[in-house]
mmCIF file with all atom_site columns, C-alpha atoms in Angstrom:
data_model
loop_
_atom_site.group_PDB
_atom_site.id
_atom_site.type_symbol
_atom_site.label_atom_id
_atom_site.label_alt_id
_atom_site.label_comp_id
_atom_site.label_asym_id
_atom_site.label_entity_id
_atom_site.label_seq_id
_atom_site.pdbx_PDB_ins_code
_atom_site.Cartn_x
_atom_site.Cartn_y
_atom_site.Cartn_z
_atom_site.occupancy
_atom_site.B_iso_or_equiv
_atom_site.pdbx_formal_charge
_atom_site.auth_seq_id
_atom_site.auth_comp_id
_atom_site.auth_asym_id
_atom_site.auth_atom_id
_atom_site.pdbx_PDB_model_num
ATOM 1   C CA . GLN A 1 1   ? 130.976 96.310  72.550 1.00 80.00 ? 1   GLN A CA 1
ATOM 2   C CA . VAL A 1 2   ? 130.246 96.951  76.075 1.00 90.00 ? 2   VAL A CA 1
ATOM 3   C CA . GLN A 1 3   ? 128.073 99.876  76.666 1.00 94.00 ? 3   GLN A CA 1
ATOM 4   C CA . LEU A 1 4   ? 129.424 102.323 79.644 1.00 96.00 ? 4   LEU A CA 1
ATOM 5   C CA . VAL A 1 5   ? 127.186 104.622 82.052 1.00 97.00 ? 5   VAL A CA 1
ATOM 6   C CA . GLU A 1 6   ? 129.691 107.133 84.250 1.00 97.00 ? 6   GLU A CA 1
ATOM 7   C CA . SER A 1 7   ? 128.521 108.771 87.482 1.00 97.00 ? 7   SER A CA 1
ATOM 8   C CA . GLY A 1 8   ? 129.503 110.257 90.551 1.00 97.00 ? 8   GLY A CA 1
ATOM 9   C CA . GLY A 1 9   ? 131.003 113.577 88.621 1.00 96.00 ? 9   GLY A CA 1
ATOM 10  C CA . GLY A 1 10  ? 130.219 116.997 90.613 1.00 97.00 ? 10  GLY A CA 1
ATOM 11  C CA . LEU A 1 11  ? 131.730 120.058 92.138 1.00 98.00 ? 11  LEU A CA 1
ATOM 12  C CA . VAL A 1 12  ? 134.078 119.706 94.957 1.00 98.00 ? 12  VAL A CA 1
ATOM 13  C CA . GLN A 1 13  ? 137.006 122.171 96.884 1.00 98.00 ? 13  GLN A CA 1
ATOM 14  C CA . ALA A 1 14  ? 140.591 122.019 95.734 1.00 98.00 ? 14  ALA A CA 1
ATOM 15  C CA . GLY A 1 15  ? 142.011 118.878 98.277 1.00 98.00 ? 15  GLY A CA 1
ATOM 16  C CA . GLY A 1 16  ? 138.737 117.050 98.372 1.00 98.00 ? 16  GLY A CA 1
ATOM 17  C CA . SER A 1 17  ? 137.670 113.786 97.021 1.00 98.00 ? 17  SER A CA 1
ATOM 18  C CA . LEU A 1 18  ? 135.644 112.398 94.177 1.00 98.00 ? 18  LEU A CA 1
ATOM 19  C CA . ARG A 1 19  ? 134.590 108.882 93.758 1.00 98.00 ? 19  ARG A CA 1
ATOM 20  C CA . LEU A 1 20  ? 133.564 108.133 89.620 1.00 98.00 ? 20  LEU A CA 1
ATOM 21  C CA . ALA A 1 21  ? 131.582 104.967 88.353 1.00 98.00 ? 21  ALA A CA 1
ATOM 22  C CA . CYS A 1 22  ? 131.395 103.269 85.244 1.00 98.00 ? 22  CYS A CA 1
ATOM 23  C CA . ALA A 1 23  ? 128.967 100.919 85.051 1.00 97.00 ? 23  ALA A CA 1
ATOM 24  C CA . ALA A 1 24  ? 128.992 98.057  81.744 1.00 96.00 ? 24  ALA A CA 1
ATOM 25  C CA . SER A 1 25  ? 126.272 96.229  80.744 1.00 93.00 ? 25  SER A CA 1
ATOM 26  C CA . GLY A 1 26  ? 126.942 92.968  78.396 1.00 77.00 ? 26  GLY A CA 1
ATOM 27  C CA . ARG A 1 27  ? 128.802 89.638  80.154 1.00 73.00 ? 27  ARG A CA 1
ATOM 28  C CA . THR A 1 28  ? 131.846 90.636  78.418 1.00 88.00 ? 28  THR A CA 1
ATOM 29  C CA . PHE A 1 29  ? 133.055 93.371  81.008 1.00 90.00 ? 29  PHE A CA 1
ATOM 30  C CA . SER A 1 30  ? 135.107 90.912  82.500 1.00 89.00 ? 30  SER A CA 1
ATOM 31  C CA . THR A 1 31  ? 137.185 90.239  79.744 1.00 89.00 ? 31  THR A CA 1
ATOM 32  C CA . TYR A 1 32  ? 138.072 94.120  79.058 1.00 92.00 ? 32  TYR A CA 1
ATOM 33  C CA . ALA A 1 33  ? 141.201 96.175  79.810 1.00 95.00 ? 33  ALA A CA 1
ATOM 34  C CA . MET A 1 34  ? 139.364 99.993  80.845 1.00 96.00 ? 34  MET A CA 1
ATOM 35  C CA . GLY A 1 35  ? 140.207 102.906 81.148 1.00 97.00 ? 35  GLY A CA 1
ATOM 36  C CA . TRP A 1 36  ? 139.621 106.563 82.130 1.00 98.00 ? 36  TRP A CA 1
ATOM 37  C CA . PHE A 1 37  ? 140.232 109.467 79.918 1.00 98.00 ? 37  PHE A CA 1
ATOM 38  C CA . ARG A 1 38  ? 139.400 113.199 80.397 1.00 98.00 ? 38  ARG A CA 1
ATOM 39  C CA . GLN A 1 39  ? 138.663 116.583 78.677 1.00 98.00 ? 39  GLN A CA 1
ATOM 40  C CA . ALA A 1 40  ? 138.717 120.246 79.253 1.00 97.00 ? 40  ALA A CA 1
ATOM 41  C CA . PRO A 1 41  ? 137.479 122.683 77.713 1.00 93.00 ? 41  PRO A CA 1
ATOM 42  C CA . GLY A 1 42  ? 139.491 123.652 74.628 1.00 95.00 ? 42  GLY A CA 1
ATOM 43  C CA . LYS A 1 43  ? 141.672 120.707 74.918 1.00 96.00 ? 43  LYS A CA 1
ATOM 44  C CA . GLU A 1 44  ? 142.154 117.695 73.839 1.00 96.00 ? 44  GLU A CA 1
ATOM 45  C CA . ARG A 1 45  ? 140.838 114.668 75.599 1.00 97.00 ? 45  ARG A CA 1
ATOM 46  C CA . GLU A 1 46  ? 143.413 113.012 77.240 1.00 97.00 ? 46  GLU A CA 1
ATOM 47  C CA . PHE A 1 47  ? 144.380 109.348 79.463 1.00 97.00 ? 47  PHE A CA 1
ATOM 48  C CA . VAL A 1 48  ? 144.168 109.596 82.853 1.00 98.00 ? 48  VAL A CA 1
ATOM 49  C CA . ALA A 1 49  ? 143.960 105.908 84.119 1.00 97.00 ? 49  ALA A CA 1
ATOM 50  C CA . ALA A 1 50  ? 144.158 102.309 82.972 1.00 97.00 ? 50  ALA A CA 1
ATOM 51  C CA . ILE A 1 51  ? 143.050 98.908  84.523 1.00 97.00 ? 51  ILE A CA 1
ATOM 52  C CA . ASN A 1 52  ? 143.745 95.599  82.796 1.00 95.00 ? 52  ASN A CA 1
ATOM 53  C CA . TRP A 1 53  ? 140.776 92.631  83.093 1.00 94.00 ? 53  TRP A CA 1
ATOM 54  C CA . SER A 1 54  ? 141.280 91.089  86.538 1.00 93.00 ? 54  SER A CA 1
ATOM 55  C CA . GLY A 1 55  ? 142.425 94.670  88.046 1.00 92.00 ? 55  GLY A CA 1
ATOM 56  C CA . GLY A 1 56  ? 145.936 93.380  89.021 1.00 93.00 ? 56  GLY A CA 1
ATOM 57  C CA . VAL A 1 57  ? 147.549 96.032  86.865 1.00 95.00 ? 57  VAL A CA 1
ATOM 58  C CA . THR A 1 58  ? 146.834 99.557  86.645 1.00 96.00 ? 58  THR A CA 1
ATOM 59  C CA . GLN A 1 59  ? 148.836 102.447 84.772 1.00 96.00 ? 59  GLN A CA 1
ATOM 60  C CA . TYR A 1 60  ? 148.382 106.464 85.340 1.00 97.00 ? 60  TYR A CA 1
ATOM 61  C CA . ALA A 1 61  ? 149.251 109.838 83.577 1.00 96.00 ? 61  ALA A CA 1
ATOM 62  C CA . ASN A 1 62  ? 152.118 111.058 85.835 1.00 96.00 ? 62  ASN A CA 1
ATOM 63  C CA . SER A 1 63  ? 149.484 114.511 86.360 1.00 97.00 ? 63  SER A CA 1
ATOM 64  C CA . VAL A 1 64  ? 147.810 112.146 88.670 1.00 98.00 ? 64  VAL A CA 1
ATOM 65  C CA . LYS A 1 65  ? 149.815 109.722 90.132 1.00 98.00 ? 65  LYS A CA 1
ATOM 66  C CA . GLY A 1 66  ? 149.598 109.025 93.570 1.00 97.00 ? 66  GLY A CA 1
ATOM 67  C CA . ARG A 1 67  ? 146.444 111.446 93.594 1.00 98.00 ? 67  ARG A CA 1
ATOM 68  C CA . PHE A 1 68  ? 143.747 108.877 91.831 1.00 98.00 ? 68  PHE A CA 1
ATOM 69  C CA . THR A 1 69  ? 143.118 105.108 92.316 1.00 98.00 ? 69  THR A CA 1
ATOM 70  C CA . MET A 1 70  ? 141.671 103.106 89.622 1.00 98.00 ? 70  MET A CA 1
ATOM 71  C CA . SER A 1 71  ? 139.687 99.845  90.310 1.00 98.00 ? 71  SER A CA 1
ATOM 72  C CA . ARG A 1 72  ? 137.176 97.568  89.372 1.00 97.00 ? 72  ARG A CA 1
ATOM 73  C CA . ASP A 1 73  ? 134.624 94.632  90.266 1.00 96.00 ? 73  ASP A CA 1
ATOM 74  C CA . ASN A 1 74  ? 133.729 92.421  87.740 1.00 94.00 ? 74  ASN A CA 1
ATOM 75  C CA . ALA A 1 75  ? 131.076 90.911  89.987 1.00 94.00 ? 75  ALA A CA 1
ATOM 76  C CA . LYS A 1 76  ? 129.444 94.084  89.538 1.00 95.00 ? 76  LYS A CA 1
ATOM 77  C CA . ASN A 1 77  ? 130.342 94.989  85.971 1.00 95.00 ? 77  ASN A CA 1
ATOM 78  C CA . THR A 1 78  ? 131.761 98.319  87.417 1.00 97.00 ? 78  THR A CA 1
ATOM 79  C CA . MET A 1 79  ? 134.965 100.075 87.527 1.00 97.00 ? 79  MET A CA 1
ATOM 80  C CA . TYR A 1 80  ? 135.616 103.288 90.007 1.00 98.00 ? 80  TYR A CA 1
ATOM 81  C CA . LEU A 1 81  ? 138.675 106.143 90.040 1.00 98.00 ? 81  LEU A CA 1
ATOM 82  C CA . GLN A 1 82  ? 138.594 107.523 93.323 1.00 98.00 ? 82  GLN A CA 1
ATOM 83  C CA . MET A 1 83  ? 139.669 110.917 92.910 1.00 98.00 ? 83  MET A CA 1
ATOM 84  C CA . ASN A 1 84  ? 142.207 112.397 95.969 1.00 98.00 ? 84  ASN A CA 1
ATOM 85  C CA . SER A 1 85  ? 143.785 115.452 96.537 1.00 98.00 ? 85  SER A CA 1
ATOM 86  C CA . LEU A 1 86  ? 142.067 117.336 93.855 1.00 98.00 ? 86  LEU A CA 1
ATOM 87  C CA . LYS A 1 87  ? 143.019 120.225 91.724 1.00 98.00 ? 87  LYS A CA 1
ATOM 88  C CA . PRO A 1 88  ? 141.484 123.103 89.811 1.00 97.00 ? 88  PRO A CA 1
ATOM 89  C CA . GLU A 1 89  ? 143.638 121.629 86.595 1.00 97.00 ? 89  GLU A CA 1
ATOM 90  C CA . ASP A 1 90  ? 141.639 118.280 87.397 1.00 98.00 ? 90  ASP A CA 1
ATOM 91  C CA . THR A 1 91  ? 138.340 120.123 86.147 1.00 98.00 ? 91  THR A CA 1
ATOM 92  C CA . ALA A 1 92  ? 137.088 118.223 82.890 1.00 98.00 ? 92  ALA A CA 1
ATOM 93  C CA . VAL A 1 93  ? 134.258 115.624 81.844 1.00 98.00 ? 93  VAL A CA 1
ATOM 94  C CA . TYR A 1 94  ? 135.831 112.333 82.625 1.00 98.00 ? 94  TYR A CA 1
ATOM 95  C CA . TYR A 1 95  ? 134.937 109.372 80.487 1.00 98.00 ? 95  TYR A CA 1
ATOM 96  C CA . CYS A 1 96  ? 135.362 105.645 80.848 1.00 97.00 ? 96  CYS A CA 1
ATOM 97  C CA . ALA A 1 97  ? 136.507 103.199 77.424 1.00 97.00 ? 97  ALA A CA 1
ATOM 98  C CA . ALA A 1 98  ? 136.707 99.920  76.871 1.00 96.00 ? 98  ALA A CA 1
ATOM 99  C CA . LEU A 1 99  ? 140.236 99.065  76.051 1.00 95.00 ? 99  LEU A CA 1
ATOM 100 C CA . LYS A 1 100 ? 141.507 96.806  73.021 1.00 92.00 ? 100 LYS A CA 1
ATOM 101 C CA . LYS A 1 101 ? 144.788 96.146  75.495 1.00 87.00 ? 101 LYS A CA 1
ATOM 102 C CA . GLY A 1 102 ? 145.608 96.947  79.051 1.00 86.00 ? 102 GLY A CA 1
ATOM 103 C CA . PRO A 1 103 ? 148.385 98.059  81.310 1.00 89.00 ? 103 PRO A CA 1
ATOM 104 C CA . PRO A 1 104 ? 151.186 97.532  81.611 1.00 85.00 ? 104 PRO A CA 1
ATOM 105 C CA . LEU A 1 105 ? 151.450 100.182 77.596 1.00 86.00 ? 105 LEU A CA 1
ATOM 106 C CA . THR A 1 106 ? 154.035 101.689 76.393 1.00 84.00 ? 106 THR A CA 1
ATOM 107 C CA . GLY A 1 107 ? 153.054 105.542 75.955 1.00 85.00 ? 107 GLY A CA 1
ATOM 108 C CA . ALA A 1 108 ? 149.535 106.924 76.951 1.00 88.00 ? 108 ALA A CA 1
ATOM 109 C CA . PRO A 1 109 ? 146.599 105.063 75.256 1.00 91.00 ? 109 PRO A CA 1
ATOM 110 C CA . GLY A 1 110 ? 144.641 107.426 72.903 1.00 91.00 ? 110 GLY A CA 1
ATOM 111 C CA . SER A 1 111 ? 141.514 107.070 71.096 1.00 90.00 ? 111 SER A CA 1
ATOM 112 C CA . ARG A 1 112 ? 142.518 104.642 68.187 1.00 92.00 ? 112 ARG A CA 1
ATOM 113 C CA . ASP A 1 113 ? 143.106 102.054 71.264 1.00 92.00 ? 113 ASP A CA 1
ATOM 114 C CA . VAL A 1 114 ? 139.276 102.610 72.613 1.00 95.00 ? 114 VAL A CA 1
ATOM 115 C CA . THR A 1 115 ? 136.553 100.615 71.718 1.00 94.00 ? 115 THR A CA 1
ATOM 116 C CA . SER A 1 116 ? 133.598 101.717 73.785 1.00 94.00 ? 116 SER A CA 1
ATOM 117 C CA . TRP A 1 117 ? 133.276 105.101 75.085 1.00 97.00 ? 117 TRP A CA 1
ATOM 118 C CA . GLY A 1 118 ? 130.993 106.097 77.724 1.00 97.00 ? 118 GLY A CA 1
ATOM 119 C CA . GLN A 1 119 ? 128.813 110.108 77.541 1.00 97.00 ? 119 GLN A CA 1
ATOM 120 C CA . GLY A 1 120 ? 131.115 111.301 80.425 1.00 97.00 ? 120 GLY A CA 1
ATOM 121 C CA . THR A 1 121 ? 130.412 112.804 83.373 1.00 98.00 ? 121 THR A CA 1
ATOM 122 C CA . GLN A 1 122 ? 132.026 116.228 84.289 1.00 98.00 ? 122 GLN A CA 1
ATOM 123 C CA . VAL A 1 123 ? 134.125 116.837 87.543 1.00 98.00 ? 123 VAL A CA 1
ATOM 124 C CA . THR A 1 124 ? 134.521 120.443 88.435 1.00 98.00 ? 124 THR A CA 1
ATOM 125 C CA . VAL A 1 125 ? 137.365 121.790 90.976 1.00 98.00 ? 125 VAL A CA 1
ATOM 126 C CA . SER A 1 126 ? 136.898 125.147 92.691 1.00 97.00 ? 126 SER A CA 1
ATOM 127 C CA . SER A 1 127 ? 140.139 126.912 93.846 1.00 94.00 ? 127 SER A CA 1
#
């Protein structure tokens, strides 16, 4: 399994931007499809975005499409989530994950589709 560590969370005003990073350990990172999920207080963890092993295919939740961009750099064992035009409803703990399958996916992946989780990073968007 791959070990994952997120960074880049913080406090930002509505309309602002943040870039999350997820660093992976191990030489198998480039073989994994990867995903971002988030969990707001009192809510279930939800899918945000996914990317295939090469970075050539991405998939987004409707709530973030057009605002968030996921990418990866396999040479650096790192993936990213660029978040623009942030809204208060984007406030959550964001988790990166290694997926069993990559996009295109039929439906939003859930916990059953994840092989490894990061520890999470808090994103807070103030109004």
